[in-house]
PDB file of N, CA and C in Angstrom:
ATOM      1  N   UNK E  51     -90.820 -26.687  52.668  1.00 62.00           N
ATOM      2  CA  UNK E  51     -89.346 -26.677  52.714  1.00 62.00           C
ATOM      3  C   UNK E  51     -88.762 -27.927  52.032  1.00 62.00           C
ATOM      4  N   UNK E  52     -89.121 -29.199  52.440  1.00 81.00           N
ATOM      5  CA  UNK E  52     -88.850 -30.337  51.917  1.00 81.00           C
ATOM      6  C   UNK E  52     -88.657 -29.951  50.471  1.00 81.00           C
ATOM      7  N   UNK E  53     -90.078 -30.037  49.665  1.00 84.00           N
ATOM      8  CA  UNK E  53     -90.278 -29.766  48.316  1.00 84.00           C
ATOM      9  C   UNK E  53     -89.492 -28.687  47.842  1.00 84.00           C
ATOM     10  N   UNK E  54     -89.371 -28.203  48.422  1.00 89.00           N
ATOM     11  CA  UNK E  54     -87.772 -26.864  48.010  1.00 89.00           C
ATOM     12  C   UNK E  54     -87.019 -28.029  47.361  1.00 89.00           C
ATOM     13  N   UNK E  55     -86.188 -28.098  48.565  1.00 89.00           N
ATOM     14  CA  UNK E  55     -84.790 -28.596  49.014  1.00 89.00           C
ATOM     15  C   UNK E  55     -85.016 -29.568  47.549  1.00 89.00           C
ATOM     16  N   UNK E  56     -86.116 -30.294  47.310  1.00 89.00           N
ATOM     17  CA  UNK E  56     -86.135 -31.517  46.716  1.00 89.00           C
ATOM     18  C   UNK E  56     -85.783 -31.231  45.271  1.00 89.00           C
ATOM     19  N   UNK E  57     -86.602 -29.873  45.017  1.00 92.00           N
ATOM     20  CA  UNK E  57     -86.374 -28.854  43.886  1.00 92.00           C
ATOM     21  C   UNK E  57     -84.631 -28.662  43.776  1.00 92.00           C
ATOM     22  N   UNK E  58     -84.032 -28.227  44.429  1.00 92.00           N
ATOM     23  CA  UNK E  58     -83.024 -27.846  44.580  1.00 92.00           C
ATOM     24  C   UNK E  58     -81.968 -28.938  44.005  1.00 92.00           C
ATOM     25  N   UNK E  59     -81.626 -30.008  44.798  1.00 92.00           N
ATOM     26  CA  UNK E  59     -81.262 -31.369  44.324  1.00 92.00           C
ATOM     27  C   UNK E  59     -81.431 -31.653  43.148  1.00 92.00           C
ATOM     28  N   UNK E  60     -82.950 -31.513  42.406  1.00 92.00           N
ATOM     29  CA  UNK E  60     -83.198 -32.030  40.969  1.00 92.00           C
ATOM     30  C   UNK E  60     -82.157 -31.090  40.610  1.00 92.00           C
ATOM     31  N   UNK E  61     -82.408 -29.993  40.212  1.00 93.00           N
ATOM     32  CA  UNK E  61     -81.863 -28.980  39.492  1.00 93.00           C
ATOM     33  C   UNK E  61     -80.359 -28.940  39.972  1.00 93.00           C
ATOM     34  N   UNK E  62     -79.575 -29.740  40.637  1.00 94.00           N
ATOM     35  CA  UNK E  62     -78.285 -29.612  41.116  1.00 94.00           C
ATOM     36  C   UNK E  62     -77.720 -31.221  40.093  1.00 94.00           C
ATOM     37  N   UNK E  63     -78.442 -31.936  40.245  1.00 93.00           N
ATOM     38  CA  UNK E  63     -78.229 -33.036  39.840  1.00 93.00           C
ATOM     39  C   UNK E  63     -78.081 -32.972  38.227  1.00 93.00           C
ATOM     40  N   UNK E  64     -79.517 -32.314  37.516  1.00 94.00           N
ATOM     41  CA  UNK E  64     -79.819 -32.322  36.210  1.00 94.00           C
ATOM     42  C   UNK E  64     -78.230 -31.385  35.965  1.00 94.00           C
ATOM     43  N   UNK E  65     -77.762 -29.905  36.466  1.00 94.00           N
ATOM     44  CA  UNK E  65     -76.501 -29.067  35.747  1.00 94.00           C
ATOM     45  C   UNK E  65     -75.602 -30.095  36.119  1.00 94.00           C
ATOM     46  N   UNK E  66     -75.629 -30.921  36.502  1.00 91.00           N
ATOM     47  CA  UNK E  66     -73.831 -31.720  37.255  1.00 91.00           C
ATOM     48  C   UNK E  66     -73.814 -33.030  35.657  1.00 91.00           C
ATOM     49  N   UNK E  67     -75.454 -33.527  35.395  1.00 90.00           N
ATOM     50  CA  UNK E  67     -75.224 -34.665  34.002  1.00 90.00           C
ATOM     51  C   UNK E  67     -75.313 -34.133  32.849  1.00 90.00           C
ATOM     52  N   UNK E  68     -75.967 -32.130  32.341  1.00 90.00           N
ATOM     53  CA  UNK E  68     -75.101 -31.517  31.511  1.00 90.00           C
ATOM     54  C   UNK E  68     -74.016 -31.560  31.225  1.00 90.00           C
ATOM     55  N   UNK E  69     -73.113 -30.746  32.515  1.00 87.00           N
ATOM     56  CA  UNK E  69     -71.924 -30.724  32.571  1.00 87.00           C
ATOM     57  C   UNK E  69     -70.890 -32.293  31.688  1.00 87.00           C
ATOM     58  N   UNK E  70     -71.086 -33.267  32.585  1.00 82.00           N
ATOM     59  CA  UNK E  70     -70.468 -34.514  32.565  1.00 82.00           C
ATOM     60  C   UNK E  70     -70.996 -35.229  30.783  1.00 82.00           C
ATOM     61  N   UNK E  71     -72.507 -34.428  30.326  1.00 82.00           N
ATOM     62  CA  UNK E  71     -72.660 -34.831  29.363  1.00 82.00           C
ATOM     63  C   UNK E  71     -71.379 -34.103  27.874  1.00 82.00           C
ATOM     64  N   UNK E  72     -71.183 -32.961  28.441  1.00 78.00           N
ATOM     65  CA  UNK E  72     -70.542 -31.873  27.753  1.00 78.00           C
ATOM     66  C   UNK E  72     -69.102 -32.112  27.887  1.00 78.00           C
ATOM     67  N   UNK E  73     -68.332 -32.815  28.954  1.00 73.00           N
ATOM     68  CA  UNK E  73     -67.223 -32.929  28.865  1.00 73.00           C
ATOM     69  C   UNK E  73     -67.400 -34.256  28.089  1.00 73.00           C
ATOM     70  N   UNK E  74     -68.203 -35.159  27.984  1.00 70.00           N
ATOM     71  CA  UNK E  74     -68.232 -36.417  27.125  1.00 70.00           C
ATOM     72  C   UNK E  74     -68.254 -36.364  25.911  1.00 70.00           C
ATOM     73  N   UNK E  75     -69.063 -35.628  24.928  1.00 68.00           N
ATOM     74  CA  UNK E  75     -68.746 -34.620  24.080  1.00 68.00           C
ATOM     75  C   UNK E  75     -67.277 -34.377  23.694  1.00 68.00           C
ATOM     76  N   UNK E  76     -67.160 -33.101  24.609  1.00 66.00           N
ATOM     77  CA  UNK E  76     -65.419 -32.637  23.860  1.00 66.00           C
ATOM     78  C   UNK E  76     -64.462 -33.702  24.169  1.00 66.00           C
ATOM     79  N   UNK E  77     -64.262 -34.308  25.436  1.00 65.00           N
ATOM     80  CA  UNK E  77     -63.386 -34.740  25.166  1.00 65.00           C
ATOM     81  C   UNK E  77     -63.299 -36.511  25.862  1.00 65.00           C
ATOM     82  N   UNK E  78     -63.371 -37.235  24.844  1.00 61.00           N
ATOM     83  CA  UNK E  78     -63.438 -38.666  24.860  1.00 61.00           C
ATOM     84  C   UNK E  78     -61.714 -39.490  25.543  1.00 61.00           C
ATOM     85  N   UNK E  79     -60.903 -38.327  25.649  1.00 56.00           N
ATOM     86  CA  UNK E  79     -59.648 -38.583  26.164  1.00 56.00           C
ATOM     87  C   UNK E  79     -59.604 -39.232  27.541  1.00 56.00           C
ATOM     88  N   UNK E  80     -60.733 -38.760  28.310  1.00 58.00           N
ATOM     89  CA  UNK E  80     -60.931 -38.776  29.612  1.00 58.00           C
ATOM     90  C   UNK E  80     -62.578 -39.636  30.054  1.00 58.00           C
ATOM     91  N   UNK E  81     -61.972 -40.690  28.808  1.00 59.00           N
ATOM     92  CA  UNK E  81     -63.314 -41.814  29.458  1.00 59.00           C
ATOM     93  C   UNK E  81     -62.951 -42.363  30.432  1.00 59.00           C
ATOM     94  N   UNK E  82     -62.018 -42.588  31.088  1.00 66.00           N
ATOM     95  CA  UNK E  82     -61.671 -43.445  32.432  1.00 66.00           C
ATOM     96  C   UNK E  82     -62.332 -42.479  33.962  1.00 66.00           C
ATOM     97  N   UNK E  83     -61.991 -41.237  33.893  1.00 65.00           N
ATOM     98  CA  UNK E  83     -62.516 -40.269  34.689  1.00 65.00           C
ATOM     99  C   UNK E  83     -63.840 -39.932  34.728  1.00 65.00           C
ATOM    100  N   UNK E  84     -64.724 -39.846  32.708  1.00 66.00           N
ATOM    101  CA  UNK E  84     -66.032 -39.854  32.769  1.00 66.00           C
ATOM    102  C   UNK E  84     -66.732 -41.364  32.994  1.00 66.00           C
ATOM    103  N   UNK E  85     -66.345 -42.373  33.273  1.00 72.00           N
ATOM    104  CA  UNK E  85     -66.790 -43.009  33.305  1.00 72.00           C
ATOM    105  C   UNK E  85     -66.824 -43.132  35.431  1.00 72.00           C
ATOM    106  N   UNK E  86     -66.085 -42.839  35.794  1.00 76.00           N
ATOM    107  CA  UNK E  86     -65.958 -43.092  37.626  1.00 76.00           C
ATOM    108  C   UNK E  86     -66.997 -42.119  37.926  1.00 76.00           C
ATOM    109  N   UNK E  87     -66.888 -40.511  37.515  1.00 76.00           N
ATOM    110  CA  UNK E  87     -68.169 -39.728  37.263  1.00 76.00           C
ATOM    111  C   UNK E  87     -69.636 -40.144  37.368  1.00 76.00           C
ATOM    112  N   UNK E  88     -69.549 -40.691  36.009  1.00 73.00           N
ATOM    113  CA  UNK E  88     -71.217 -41.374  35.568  1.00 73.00           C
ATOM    114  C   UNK E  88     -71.475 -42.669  37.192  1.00 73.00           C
ATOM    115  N   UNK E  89     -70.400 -43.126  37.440  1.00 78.00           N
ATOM    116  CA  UNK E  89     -70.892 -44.263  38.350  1.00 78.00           C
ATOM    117  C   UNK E  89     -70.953 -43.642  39.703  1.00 78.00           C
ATOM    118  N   UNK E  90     -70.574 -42.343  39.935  1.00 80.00           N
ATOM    119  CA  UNK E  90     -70.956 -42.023  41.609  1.00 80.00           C
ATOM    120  C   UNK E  90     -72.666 -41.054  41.004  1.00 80.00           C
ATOM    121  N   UNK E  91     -72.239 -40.732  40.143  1.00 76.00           N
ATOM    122  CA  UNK E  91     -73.763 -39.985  39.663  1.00 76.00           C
ATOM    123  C   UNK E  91     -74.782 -40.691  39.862  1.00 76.00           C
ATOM    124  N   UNK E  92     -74.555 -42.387  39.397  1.00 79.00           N
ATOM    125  CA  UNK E  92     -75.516 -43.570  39.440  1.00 79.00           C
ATOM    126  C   UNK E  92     -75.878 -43.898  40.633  1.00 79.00           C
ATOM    127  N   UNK E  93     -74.702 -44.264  41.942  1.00 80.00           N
ATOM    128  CA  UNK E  93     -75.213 -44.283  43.122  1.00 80.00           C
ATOM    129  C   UNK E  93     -75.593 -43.350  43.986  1.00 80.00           C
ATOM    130  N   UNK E  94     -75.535 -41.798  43.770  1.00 79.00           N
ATOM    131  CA  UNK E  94     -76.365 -40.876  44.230  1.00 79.00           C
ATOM    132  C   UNK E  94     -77.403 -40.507  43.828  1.00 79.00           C
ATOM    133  N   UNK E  95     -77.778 -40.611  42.887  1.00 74.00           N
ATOM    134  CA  UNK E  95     -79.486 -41.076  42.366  1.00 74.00           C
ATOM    135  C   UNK E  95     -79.841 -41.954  42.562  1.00 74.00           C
ATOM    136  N   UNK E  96     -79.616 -43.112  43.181  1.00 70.00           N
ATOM    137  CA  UNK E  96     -80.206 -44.643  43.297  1.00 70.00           C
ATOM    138  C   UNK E  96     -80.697 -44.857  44.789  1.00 70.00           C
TER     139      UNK E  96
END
């Protein structure tokens, strides 16, 4: 179960820094927002 769940997380984590990679991409308008993003991303992986 653990190793699920753990599975689960990776693969929740990896579509959420697509995503955030893809709005970084189109639109550079909203570096103040991708940037608060990238830093809760940082302390929930850490």
């Amino acid at each position: 179960m653990k190793s699920k769940d753990r599975k689960i997380i990776i693969g929740i984590v990896l579509i959420v820094l697509i995503v955030f990679a893809g709005i970084k991409i189109i639109g550079f308008q909203y570096s103040g927002i991708d940037k608060k993003a990238i830093l809760t991303i940082k302390n929930i992986t850490e």
